[in-house]
């Protein structure tokens, strides 16, 4: 009897050790247990030049290209799958001027959403969209001047009014964090071409089957389109998307603002209805007024949040499962446009985890 | 007595389970146990434009830059530290037209050196050098035409003579592997500036203290220079380096060849002696003849291997610990310029592991 009790105790302990290291869905906080990781290209096209390639003629390190090929316009995707992963992975698509690095860390060097959701048992795929980051080979000539623009982005992204941070901002205010943040920007290598981005995201979903698409900012619009195009997109999580689709029979007025006029993105009723088949959540941070403002960042996001509200309304009227979370309205203050990488990013991740659970997306 | 035996057995089993998941130095083959991972920028400069930035004037998404700043010329570094890591991590510096993606996988999607050496207990740091990949913000204007050049590289990198693969080549010959390989190329975003690359690599070694620098191809020359500049570089592993340093009192003749004349890189005797303080190993693959050839790839690497032999000779005469491994001479055939990512890359990794052990660098 005593021995059986002892045996049971050891068995429970052993089971606990095995589970806590090989990973139940929720992993040990101290280590990441990765079943598989790697990096690959997806999508893209091939330029095949006319002429005949001469194997024995050295034309210098930048050859004429005669008879040669050029693979470009693909996305580059790095991925990690934890042990005992949940069914649906998270696929992250960055915003303007960014790359997959946006999700890999925070400006102050803590766990980004990549690590946080790996720890929570999700496979993660990080995209460098075509003509960005490691997916640098575009099929159109690019000219990239080093134009100093960081103060503009600081303002537009609502960190504050340069050089002052916004009051109670969640963006880390130390100098090195700002240095890291500015250095995570990386240029467009050629024009941004929505169709090419959408095709590469869709090709990724073809490759991995089902997944949850998480977009940020300018990743929002191609994200909606990928959700329409590919039924393997099982849900969309959009952090401050920059644009919104509307069915052609319910297109709202464009919204003028200081940073330009925001137009709705018109799609067919059929396409819009495809998007209505999947759960959607959008998150917006702080410092976004309801009324026009002289502040560029406030203005830029006032127009977009206003359009987000209209999108949510139209979507719900068509049976869509669309949640719009305005963080200050649920008592979460101080978030800028990079809300998922700020001081309270674990709280933001918790919100997302709750939503995924509610929608049955975390099995 | 019986119970003690039982207790011991359970204890041994429990210990085994804990060790095999939390990681001794050599990890379980099935999962990677990661203590820490992330991504950061290192090195670089800041352009500060004259004038006054006007917070309230929207100049469009590409502003004039007046009064604004631009952080550029940094390297971007992603890293992973396994549980119970060995003392010295491996720092990987890619070659021409490449990024950190070179080390992250193989063209046929197996474990790259990144994963292999993580499994063997080494911390790994993968560099995107300044003006490449995710470190795209350079301080000089870049023009990037999509010049079709893939057949040139296929030949120059000794995969074969396009469209034929070399006999018995270790490069995977299926179509998708070649597609992935071509798509791992990514352009220079502005001119390659050796000093900037060297500074960023050195800044990385300042940040992480000691490490082993692993270079490939065009990463070779800035690698030697970083080894001279920073005593935190504890060893250098160079896969087919493109250039070689010589002390000013023992400079060999340049070596002419079909793809240009290869000149020695002259450094002071004092600097050369610094490099002689650390163990160095170089690996060269197959298809490199001793005599001049009409084949561009053969020629390009004939000149460089010849210079590598001279470097090894001079280094040894100055007390350097320099090993030059010509793979065919030890019975390993079929490797191209991307030897570390080919079908036999585990064998190549074994060679490196043996060398690291021999030099006491794997503690």
XYZ file of C-alpha atoms in Angstrom:
726
model
C 0.000 0.000 0.000
C 2.715 2.387 1.067
C 4.713 1.329 -1.971
C 1.774 1.911 -4.306
C 1.376 5.379 -2.891
C 5.069 6.032 -3.409
C 4.844 4.662 -6.929
C 1.869 6.889 -7.725
C 3.691 9.910 -6.361
C 6.723 9.280 -8.509
C 4.530 8.649 -11.512
C 2.728 11.949 -11.062
C 6.051 13.764 -10.648
C 7.483 12.103 -13.728
C 4.414 12.941 -15.776
C 4.596 16.517 -14.580
C 8.242 16.825 -15.586
C 7.571 15.336 -19.016
C 4.597 17.579 -19.649
C 6.243 20.729 -18.428
C 9.273 20.281 -20.639
C 7.961 18.606 -23.777
C 5.207 21.154 -23.632
C 1.552 20.927 -23.030
C -0.020 23.683 -25.028
C 1.208 26.274 -22.590
C 4.953 26.065 -22.285
C 7.260 26.512 -19.353
C 8.024 30.201 -18.982
C 11.760 29.740 -18.923
C 12.447 27.848 -22.106
C 10.916 27.531 -25.554
C 10.572 23.940 -26.755
C 10.683 24.062 -30.556
C 9.691 21.084 -32.653
C 10.700 22.635 -35.947
C 11.988 25.958 -37.281
C 13.240 27.303 -40.549
C 12.890 29.870 -43.287
C 11.620 29.695 -46.854
C 10.424 31.764 -49.805
C 6.861 31.640 -51.045
C 5.072 33.148 -54.041
C 6.863 35.345 -56.544
C 7.620 35.257 -60.225
C 10.568 34.639 -62.531
C 11.983 37.017 -65.128
C 13.536 35.092 -68.007
C 15.646 37.288 -70.238
C 15.950 36.637 -73.964
C 19.302 35.804 -75.481
C 21.779 33.059 -74.772
C 23.757 32.774 -71.587
C 27.441 32.231 -72.259
C 28.949 30.098 -69.514
C 32.479 31.021 -70.447
C 32.242 34.789 -70.738
C 32.822 36.766 -67.541
C 30.817 39.969 -67.714
C 31.753 41.281 -64.274
C 29.840 40.925 -61.012
C 26.870 42.788 -62.474
C 26.351 40.999 -65.795
C 24.169 42.067 -68.724
C 21.619 39.421 -67.861
C 21.480 38.043 -71.392
C 19.718 34.686 -71.388
C 19.575 34.723 -67.592
C 16.803 34.465 -65.011
C 15.799 36.423 -61.919
C 13.496 35.108 -59.188
C 11.703 37.949 -57.432
C 8.557 39.265 -55.763
C 8.368 36.362 -53.288
C 7.822 36.719 -49.562
C 10.394 35.328 -47.140
C 8.889 33.502 -44.179
C 10.625 32.350 -41.019
C 8.714 29.985 -38.776
C 8.836 28.144 -35.483
C 6.528 25.343 -34.374
C 6.540 24.546 -30.663
C 6.266 21.010 -29.331
C 2.624 19.928 -29.064
C 1.489 22.925 -31.058
C -2.117 24.025 -31.181
C -3.938 23.276 -34.432
C -3.852 26.733 -36.007
C -0.615 28.719 -36.216
C -0.413 32.520 -36.199
C 0.848 34.167 -39.395
C 2.208 37.658 -38.827
C 2.240 40.325 -41.550
C 4.083 43.577 -40.733
C 3.192 47.144 -41.637
C 4.730 49.981 -43.643
C 8.503 50.353 -43.432
C 8.710 47.254 -41.260
C 9.682 43.602 -41.606
C 9.176 40.412 -39.630
C 11.494 41.990 -37.046
C 8.428 43.943 -35.764
C 7.139 40.784 -34.078
C 10.463 39.287 -32.996
C 11.062 41.524 -30.027
C 10.096 44.835 -28.420
C 12.146 48.020 -28.717
C 13.292 47.416 -25.118
C 14.352 43.859 -25.936
C 11.636 41.817 -24.224
C 9.616 38.985 -25.737
C 7.698 40.083 -28.820
C 4.441 38.442 -29.903
C 6.532 35.776 -31.652
C 7.969 34.494 -28.379
C 4.846 35.130 -26.333
C 2.609 33.060 -28.590
C 5.217 30.338 -29.029
C 5.190 30.024 -25.238
C 1.421 29.748 -25.451
C 1.671 26.832 -27.843
C 1.054 28.476 -31.207
C 3.144 27.898 -34.286
C 4.320 31.264 -35.631
C 5.130 32.345 -39.167
C 6.748 35.756 -39.687
C 6.524 37.285 -43.140
C 8.903 39.674 -44.876
C 6.552 40.838 -47.597
C 7.792 40.934 -51.215
C 10.348 43.747 -51.779
C 11.089 44.124 -48.069
C 13.771 42.835 -45.708
C 15.156 39.464 -46.706
C 12.665 39.270 -49.585
C 14.651 41.980 -51.320
C 14.560 40.839 -54.943
C 11.787 42.788 -56.621
C 11.126 42.692 -60.345
C 10.984 46.484 -60.684
C 13.939 48.847 -60.362
C 14.134 50.510 -56.957
C 15.676 53.815 -55.952
C 16.131 54.223 -52.217
C 17.296 57.604 -50.975
C 18.129 57.891 -47.263
C 15.449 60.471 -46.464
C 15.408 61.479 -42.812
C 11.816 60.812 -41.739
C 11.942 59.478 -38.194
C 10.306 62.440 -36.515
C 7.419 62.169 -38.955
C 6.875 58.532 -37.995
C 7.222 59.265 -34.296
C 4.329 61.684 -34.671
C 2.246 59.674 -37.156
C 2.566 56.539 -35.042
C 1.416 58.492 -31.960
C 4.487 58.008 -29.782
C 3.968 61.679 -29.036
C 4.767 65.065 -30.519
C 8.478 65.015 -31.215
C 10.574 65.225 -29.087
C 8.018 64.690 -26.334
C 6.463 61.323 -25.628
C 2.719 61.279 -25.097
C 1.573 61.334 -21.495
C 1.561 57.871 -19.871
C 2.746 56.343 -23.110
C 3.372 52.581 -23.128
C 6.233 52.976 -25.613
C 9.529 52.588 -23.693
C 11.041 56.040 -23.283
C 14.743 55.269 -22.921
C 17.162 56.320 -25.642
C 18.271 52.808 -26.623
C 14.678 51.653 -27.171
C 14.111 54.522 -29.586
C 17.407 53.689 -31.298
C 16.325 50.061 -31.724
C 12.875 51.122 -32.900
C 14.201 53.442 -35.592
C 16.647 50.761 -36.759
C 13.870 48.219 -37.192
C 12.593 50.266 -40.130
C 13.750 48.941 -43.484
C 12.894 50.382 -46.898
C 10.628 49.306 -49.741
C 12.877 47.769 -52.369
C 10.708 48.932 -55.239
C 7.082 50.030 -55.242
C 4.614 48.356 -52.899
C 2.337 46.222 -55.070
C -0.750 45.042 -53.207
C -1.510 42.184 -55.584
C 1.979 40.748 -55.153
C 1.754 40.918 -51.366
C -1.692 39.294 -51.399
C -0.493 36.504 -53.711
C 2.472 35.688 -51.524
C 0.374 35.649 -48.333
C -2.177 33.425 -50.047
C 0.598 31.116 -51.314
C 1.804 30.823 -47.724
C -1.662 29.749 -46.575
C -1.762 27.193 -49.403
C 1.458 25.760 -48.039
C 0.520 25.595 -44.365
C -3.208 24.867 -44.653
C -5.201 26.633 -41.963
C -3.927 29.524 -39.903
C -4.811 32.796 -38.209
C -3.574 35.904 -40.006
C -2.319 38.694 -37.744
C -1.742 41.986 -39.522
C -0.402 45.371 -38.543
C -1.128 48.743 -40.134
C -0.427 48.659 -43.886
C -0.502 44.861 -43.632
C -4.220 45.263 -42.952
C -5.445 45.775 -46.518
C -3.562 42.854 -48.118
C -4.630 40.855 -45.072
C -8.338 41.385 -45.779
C -7.743 40.529 -49.423
C -5.858 37.343 -48.513
C -8.761 36.369 -46.267
C -11.128 36.793 -49.225
C -8.828 34.940 -51.615
C -7.899 31.940 -49.485
C -10.248 29.912 -47.304
C -7.263 28.594 -45.337
C -7.295 31.962 -43.559
C -9.411 30.897 -40.583
C -9.481 34.236 -38.754
C -7.997 37.717 -39.005
C -6.523 39.734 -36.163
C -5.768 43.281 -37.311
C -3.707 45.683 -35.190
C -4.602 49.199 -36.307
C -5.234 48.295 -39.948
C -4.789 51.187 -42.347
C -7.583 50.316 -44.782
C -10.923 48.523 -44.875
C -12.981 46.649 -47.462
C -16.639 47.393 -48.143
C -19.152 45.578 -50.318
C -19.969 47.528 -53.477
C -23.549 47.980 -52.336
C -22.630 49.646 -49.038
C -19.675 51.903 -49.678
C -19.331 54.784 -47.212
C -18.019 58.251 -48.043
C -14.248 58.776 -48.033
C -12.992 60.424 -44.843
C -10.818 63.508 -45.301
C -8.132 64.276 -42.762
C -4.850 66.148 -42.332
C -2.762 63.248 -43.675
C -4.937 62.647 -46.716
C -8.365 61.337 -47.561
C -9.048 57.756 -46.546
C -11.091 55.880 -49.142
C -12.991 52.667 -48.572
C -11.660 49.639 -50.495
C -14.493 48.417 -52.672
C -14.953 44.667 -53.181
C -17.803 42.628 -54.675
C -20.643 41.552 -52.422
C -19.562 37.970 -53.001
C -16.014 38.684 -51.871
C -17.169 40.668 -48.870
C -19.358 37.775 -47.849
C -16.364 35.442 -47.959
C -14.720 37.614 -45.340
C -17.884 37.407 -43.259
C -17.330 33.643 -42.862
C -14.403 34.055 -40.460
C -13.993 35.694 -37.052
C -12.269 39.065 -37.160
C -10.905 41.235 -34.373
C -9.336 44.688 -34.655
C -7.395 46.497 -31.938
C -6.780 50.245 -31.766
C -4.641 52.025 -29.178
C -4.834 55.342 -27.396
C -4.582 59.019 -28.403
C -7.172 58.767 -31.180
C -9.739 61.565 -30.891
C -13.263 61.480 -32.290
C -13.016 65.036 -33.630
C -10.540 66.449 -36.183
C -7.245 67.517 -34.633
C -4.203 69.563 -35.627
C -1.992 66.664 -34.533
C -0.850 64.509 -37.477
C -0.845 61.179 -35.650
C -4.212 61.820 -34.026
C -5.645 62.817 -37.392
C -4.204 59.895 -39.308
C -5.732 57.382 -36.924
C -8.966 59.280 -36.361
C -9.827 58.755 -40.031
C -8.853 55.083 -39.902
C -10.608 54.300 -36.632
C -13.719 56.034 -37.966
C -13.576 53.825 -41.052
C -12.950 50.766 -38.848
C -16.179 51.515 -37.000
C -18.064 51.744 -40.291
C -16.502 48.491 -41.479
C -17.539 46.759 -38.247
C -21.084 48.096 -38.641
C -21.471 46.990 -42.252
C -19.850 43.641 -41.489
C -22.205 42.940 -38.597
C -25.194 43.905 -40.746
C -24.024 41.170 -43.158
C -23.706 38.559 -40.450
C -19.996 39.033 -39.907
C -18.306 38.155 -36.611
C -16.311 41.361 -36.227
C -14.999 42.684 -32.933
C -13.543 46.173 -32.700
C -11.520 46.767 -29.540
C -10.705 50.377 -28.742
C -8.286 49.918 -25.882
C -9.067 53.112 -23.913
C -12.731 52.066 -23.856
C -11.792 48.958 -21.890
C -9.457 50.867 -19.592
C -6.147 50.243 -21.342
C -4.326 53.518 -21.901
C -1.123 54.761 -23.440
C -0.749 52.498 -26.470
C 0.630 53.862 -29.728
C 0.426 52.400 -33.207
C 2.949 49.694 -32.162
C 0.667 48.485 -29.361
C 1.686 44.819 -29.595
C 5.325 45.619 -28.817
C 4.948 48.053 -25.942
C 5.392 47.854 -22.175
C 1.996 46.212 -21.715
C 2.336 43.781 -24.609
C 1.664 40.761 -22.381
C -1.678 42.352 -21.477
C -2.371 42.846 -25.196
C -1.425 39.222 -25.832
C -3.796 38.172 -23.052
C -6.621 40.018 -24.806
C -5.845 38.160 -28.005
C -5.608 34.819 -26.191
C -9.039 35.403 -24.681
C -10.515 36.223 -28.075
C -8.915 33.164 -29.696
C -10.310 30.991 -26.912
C -13.769 32.544 -27.210
C -13.778 31.802 -30.952
C -12.470 28.259 -30.513
C -9.306 29.101 -32.408
C -6.842 27.917 -29.761
C -7.466 24.153 -29.847
C 16.183 -3.235 -0.315
C 13.753 -3.888 -3.115
C 12.209 -0.495 -2.525
C 15.594 1.248 -2.578
C 16.294 -0.384 -5.901
C 12.931 0.806 -7.183
C 13.581 4.294 -5.861
C 16.974 4.437 -7.554
C 15.475 3.294 -10.811
C 12.825 5.988 -10.734
C 15.434 8.562 -9.782
C 17.637 7.624 -12.715
C 14.652 7.717 -15.053
C 13.539 11.098 -13.720
C 17.044 12.502 -14.054
C 17.235 11.207 -17.601
C 13.962 12.862 -18.541
C 14.985 16.177 -17.003
C 18.378 16.169 -18.717
C 17.067 15.141 -22.092
C 14.543 17.943 -22.192
C 16.214 20.799 -20.326
C 19.300 20.014 -22.380
C 22.747 18.871 -21.590
C 25.117 20.495 -24.060
C 24.014 18.153 -26.799
C 20.259 18.426 -27.206
C 17.627 15.880 -27.982
C 17.417 15.481 -31.742
C 13.699 16.040 -31.894
C 13.240 19.376 -30.198
C 15.247 22.545 -29.692
C 15.222 23.851 -26.135
C 15.741 27.603 -26.356
C 16.586 29.665 -23.290
C 16.394 32.998 -25.057
C 15.882 34.343 -28.560
C 15.401 37.724 -30.163
C 16.581 40.254 -32.685
C 18.364 43.583 -32.390
C 20.316 46.201 -34.311
C 23.976 46.887 -33.627
C 26.436 49.506 -34.884
C 25.429 52.137 -37.415
C 25.275 55.898 -37.530
C 22.687 58.662 -37.448
C 22.103 61.329 -40.072
C 20.743 64.504 -38.490
C 19.393 66.931 -41.042
C 19.606 70.697 -40.534
C 16.458 72.747 -40.286
C 13.505 72.543 -37.957
C 11.008 69.718 -37.922
C 7.463 70.996 -37.976
C 5.200 68.629 -36.043
C 2.071 70.064 -37.540
C 2.931 70.141 -41.223
C 2.153 66.999 -43.201
C 4.625 66.698 -46.054
C 3.366 63.383 -47.409
C 4.655 59.889 -46.691
C 8.058 60.764 -48.082
C 8.827 64.041 -46.325
C 11.583 66.536 -47.095
C 13.519 65.387 -44.058
C 14.011 68.909 -42.752
C 15.194 68.797 -39.148
C 14.736 65.051 -39.087
C 16.980 62.070 -38.335
C 17.764 58.779 -40.040
C 19.351 55.785 -38.311
C 21.245 53.631 -40.791
C 24.251 51.430 -41.539
C 23.591 49.115 -38.581
C 23.589 45.328 -38.762
C 20.469 43.397 -37.748
C 21.168 40.339 -35.634
C 18.798 37.535 -34.721
C 19.932 35.148 -32.026
C 18.988 32.001 -30.155
C 20.625 30.675 -26.999
C 19.878 27.042 -26.145
C 19.376 25.846 -22.590
C 22.711 25.051 -20.930
C 24.610 26.724 -23.733
C 28.304 26.241 -24.239
C 30.501 29.192 -23.269
C 31.215 30.603 -26.732
C 28.415 31.227 -29.219
C 28.819 31.067 -32.997
C 28.345 34.335 -34.893
C 27.476 33.803 -38.556
C 28.313 36.388 -41.254
C 26.878 35.711 -44.726
C 28.466 36.303 -48.120
C 27.711 38.380 -51.212
C 24.062 38.727 -52.195
C 23.026 36.785 -49.106
C 21.568 37.445 -45.668
C 21.234 35.564 -42.403
C 18.813 33.284 -44.283
C 21.906 31.466 -45.674
C 22.400 29.762 -42.316
C 18.756 29.265 -41.356
C 18.039 26.318 -43.593
C 19.250 24.433 -46.665
C 17.770 24.882 -50.160
C 15.990 21.548 -49.665
C 14.538 22.692 -46.351
C 16.571 20.671 -43.861
C 18.362 21.989 -40.768
C 20.896 24.670 -41.611
C 23.990 25.324 -39.493
C 21.809 27.492 -37.238
C 19.693 24.539 -36.128
C 22.509 21.998 -36.207
C 24.716 23.989 -33.846
C 21.815 24.954 -31.597
C 21.196 21.223 -31.209
C 24.867 20.864 -30.322
C 24.531 23.409 -27.543
C 25.932 26.555 -29.127
C 24.313 29.947 -28.966
C 23.902 31.275 -32.508
C 23.858 34.857 -33.784
C 22.900 35.460 -37.425
C 23.917 38.777 -38.969
C 22.233 40.730 -41.750
C 25.141 43.004 -42.583
C 24.531 46.762 -42.950
C 22.579 47.582 -46.152
C 21.305 44.029 -46.564
C 18.123 42.158 -45.694
C 16.415 43.515 -42.607
C 19.264 45.985 -42.066
C 18.047 47.883 -45.095
C 18.520 51.491 -44.050
C 21.817 52.629 -45.541
C 23.038 56.200 -45.421
C 23.817 56.356 -49.155
C 21.257 56.374 -51.954
C 20.766 52.966 -53.548
C 19.621 52.061 -57.051
C 18.635 48.429 -57.430
C 17.827 47.210 -60.932
C 16.467 43.664 -61.270
C 19.358 42.335 -63.345
C 18.963 38.679 -64.260
C 22.186 37.101 -63.005
C 21.298 33.676 -61.632
C 23.077 31.606 -64.253
C 26.241 33.594 -63.589
C 26.040 32.736 -59.892
C 25.232 29.091 -60.566
C 28.494 28.894 -62.500
C 30.598 31.138 -60.256
C 29.480 29.242 -57.151
C 30.405 25.946 -58.837
C 27.012 24.270 -58.790
C 27.954 23.286 -62.321
C 27.931 24.718 -65.823
C 24.415 25.982 -66.386
C 22.066 24.179 -66.894
C 24.040 21.088 -65.879
C 24.922 20.338 -62.300
C 28.481 19.243 -61.643
C 29.033 15.498 -61.423
C 28.241 14.064 -57.975
C 27.383 17.524 -56.711
C 26.170 17.804 -53.110
C 23.823 20.663 -54.016
C 20.247 19.290 -54.144
C 19.247 18.995 -57.782
C 15.467 19.244 -57.610
C 13.698 22.262 -59.080
C 12.231 23.560 -55.824
C 15.630 23.586 -54.113
C 17.027 25.748 -56.899
C 13.954 27.995 -56.650
C 14.513 28.417 -52.911
C 18.229 28.995 -53.422
C 17.723 31.749 -55.990
C 15.115 33.385 -53.764
C 17.490 33.510 -50.804
C 19.517 36.111 -52.683
C 18.738 39.670 -51.650
C 20.337 42.846 -52.990
C 22.833 45.348 -51.632
C 20.832 48.354 -50.535
C 23.589 50.793 -51.396
C 27.291 50.193 -51.892
C 29.040 47.554 -49.782
C 31.288 49.451 -47.366
C 33.819 47.178 -45.660
C 34.494 49.566 -42.785
C 30.798 49.747 -41.923
C 30.439 45.968 -41.957
C 33.549 45.551 -39.812
C 32.342 48.139 -37.303
C 28.958 46.470 -36.929
C 30.473 43.011 -36.466
C 32.885 44.404 -33.904
C 30.039 46.197 -32.116
C 28.224 42.854 -31.925
C 31.257 41.236 -30.285
C 31.410 44.127 -27.815
C 27.839 43.366 -26.895
C 28.127 39.604 -26.480
C 31.692 39.341 -25.178
C 33.478 36.292 -26.540
C 32.361 34.297 -29.553
C 33.472 32.345 -32.597
C 33.047 34.171 -35.902
C 31.885 31.990 -38.809
C 32.126 33.681 -42.206
C 31.195 32.773 -45.744
C 32.665 34.072 -48.973
C 32.569 37.898 -49.079
C 32.031 37.793 -45.310
C 35.601 36.539 -45.097
C 37.438 39.852 -45.482
C 35.395 41.852 -42.943
C 35.653 38.774 -40.731
C 39.464 38.863 -40.655
C 39.325 42.603 -40.004
C 36.844 42.138 -37.142
C 39.185 39.527 -35.665
C 41.999 42.062 -35.777
C 39.842 44.853 -34.360
C 38.149 43.030 -31.509
C 39.779 40.626 -29.079
C 36.345 39.209 -28.222
C 36.614 37.286 -31.500
C 38.046 34.074 -30.033
C 38.332 32.099 -33.270
C 37.473 32.418 -36.952
C 35.887 29.744 -39.128
C 35.900 30.818 -42.773
C 33.939 28.941 -45.436
C 35.544 29.737 -48.781
C 36.586 33.288 -47.853
C 36.989 35.581 -50.832
C 39.959 37.601 -49.567
C 42.955 37.254 -47.255
C 45.085 39.587 -45.128
C 48.865 39.640 -45.285
C 51.392 41.515 -43.137
C 53.013 44.398 -45.000
C 56.411 42.696 -44.849
C 55.215 39.504 -46.571
C 52.786 40.508 -49.289
C 52.491 37.991 -52.128
C 51.891 38.850 -55.774
C 48.302 39.390 -56.904
C 46.838 36.363 -58.674
C 45.273 36.989 -62.084
C 42.353 34.870 -63.218
C 39.376 34.881 -65.566
C 37.104 36.647 -63.069
C 39.624 39.354 -62.195
C 42.902 39.710 -60.372
C 42.847 38.773 -56.700
C 44.970 41.098 -54.592
C 46.203 40.394 -51.082
C 44.752 42.642 -48.371
C 47.681 44.420 -46.747
C 47.638 45.018 -42.990
C 50.319 46.155 -40.555
C 52.566 43.527 -38.986
C 51.061 44.440 -35.638
C 47.509 43.848 -36.914
C 48.467 40.594 -38.603
C 49.996 39.376 -35.364
C 46.721 40.068 -33.570
C 45.031 37.627 -35.904
C 47.737 35.092 -35.136
C 46.558 34.977 -31.515
C 43.386 33.046 -32.338
C 42.707 29.651 -33.947
C 41.556 29.867 -37.553
C 40.130 27.228 -39.850
C 39.173 27.584 -43.521
C 37.132 25.137 -45.559
C 37.089 24.884 -49.350
C 34.862 22.579 -51.401
C 35.280 20.623 -54.616
C 35.765 21.490 -58.289
C 38.713 23.845 -57.692
C 41.609 23.013 -60.002
C 45.268 23.848 -59.393
C 45.783 25.059 -62.955
C 44.006 27.886 -64.838
C 40.705 26.827 -66.380
C 38.217 28.177 -68.921
C 35.414 27.580 -66.380
C 34.459 30.759 -64.491
C 33.643 29.100 -61.167
C 36.753 26.958 -61.227
C 38.844 30.020 -62.061
C 37.277 32.255 -59.447
C 38.019 29.805 -56.669
C 41.373 28.659 -58.006
C 42.697 32.160 -57.424
C 41.144 32.342 -53.958
C 42.247 28.889 -52.828
C 45.752 29.648 -54.070
C 45.738 32.830 -51.980
C 44.311 30.884 -49.016
C 47.291 28.520 -49.182
C 49.679 31.476 -49.184
C 47.844 33.045 -46.254
C 48.074 29.774 -44.303
C 51.793 29.557 -45.058
C 52.587 33.102 -43.992
C 50.365 32.751 -40.934
C 52.087 29.577 -39.790
C 55.490 31.195 -40.293
C 54.309 33.889 -37.852
C 53.177 31.356 -35.270
C 49.529 31.381 -36.344
C 47.227 28.433 -35.669
C 45.697 28.229 -39.136
C 44.105 25.101 -40.588
C 43.183 24.938 -44.264
C 40.812 22.102 -45.106
C 40.462 21.262 -48.796
C 37.568 18.829 -48.669
C 38.519 16.630 -51.648
C 41.919 16.062 -50.032
C 40.207 14.411 -47.075
C 37.868 12.394 -49.280
C 34.808 14.692 -49.247
C 33.652 15.359 -52.776
C 30.946 17.307 -54.574
C 30.715 20.457 -52.452
C 30.095 23.823 -54.093
C 30.625 27.297 -52.682
C 27.576 26.788 -50.397
C 29.166 23.736 -48.778
C 27.636 24.299 -45.327
C 24.086 24.035 -46.699
C 24.370 21.018 -48.975
C 23.286 17.384 -48.749
C 26.285 16.478 -46.570
C 26.038 19.511 -44.298
C 25.878 17.365 -41.165
C 29.227 15.880 -42.164
C 30.549 19.412 -42.636
C 29.177 20.358 -39.219
C 30.897 17.304 -37.732
C 34.203 18.509 -39.139
C 33.673 21.877 -37.509
C 32.626 20.290 -34.214
C 35.812 18.229 -34.203
C 37.922 21.306 -34.848
C 36.144 23.291 -32.126
C 36.737 20.434 -29.696
C 40.391 20.122 -30.669
C 40.889 23.835 -30.016
C 38.995 23.778 -26.719
C 36.335 26.111 -28.119
C 33.305 23.940 -27.291
C 33.357 24.081 -23.483
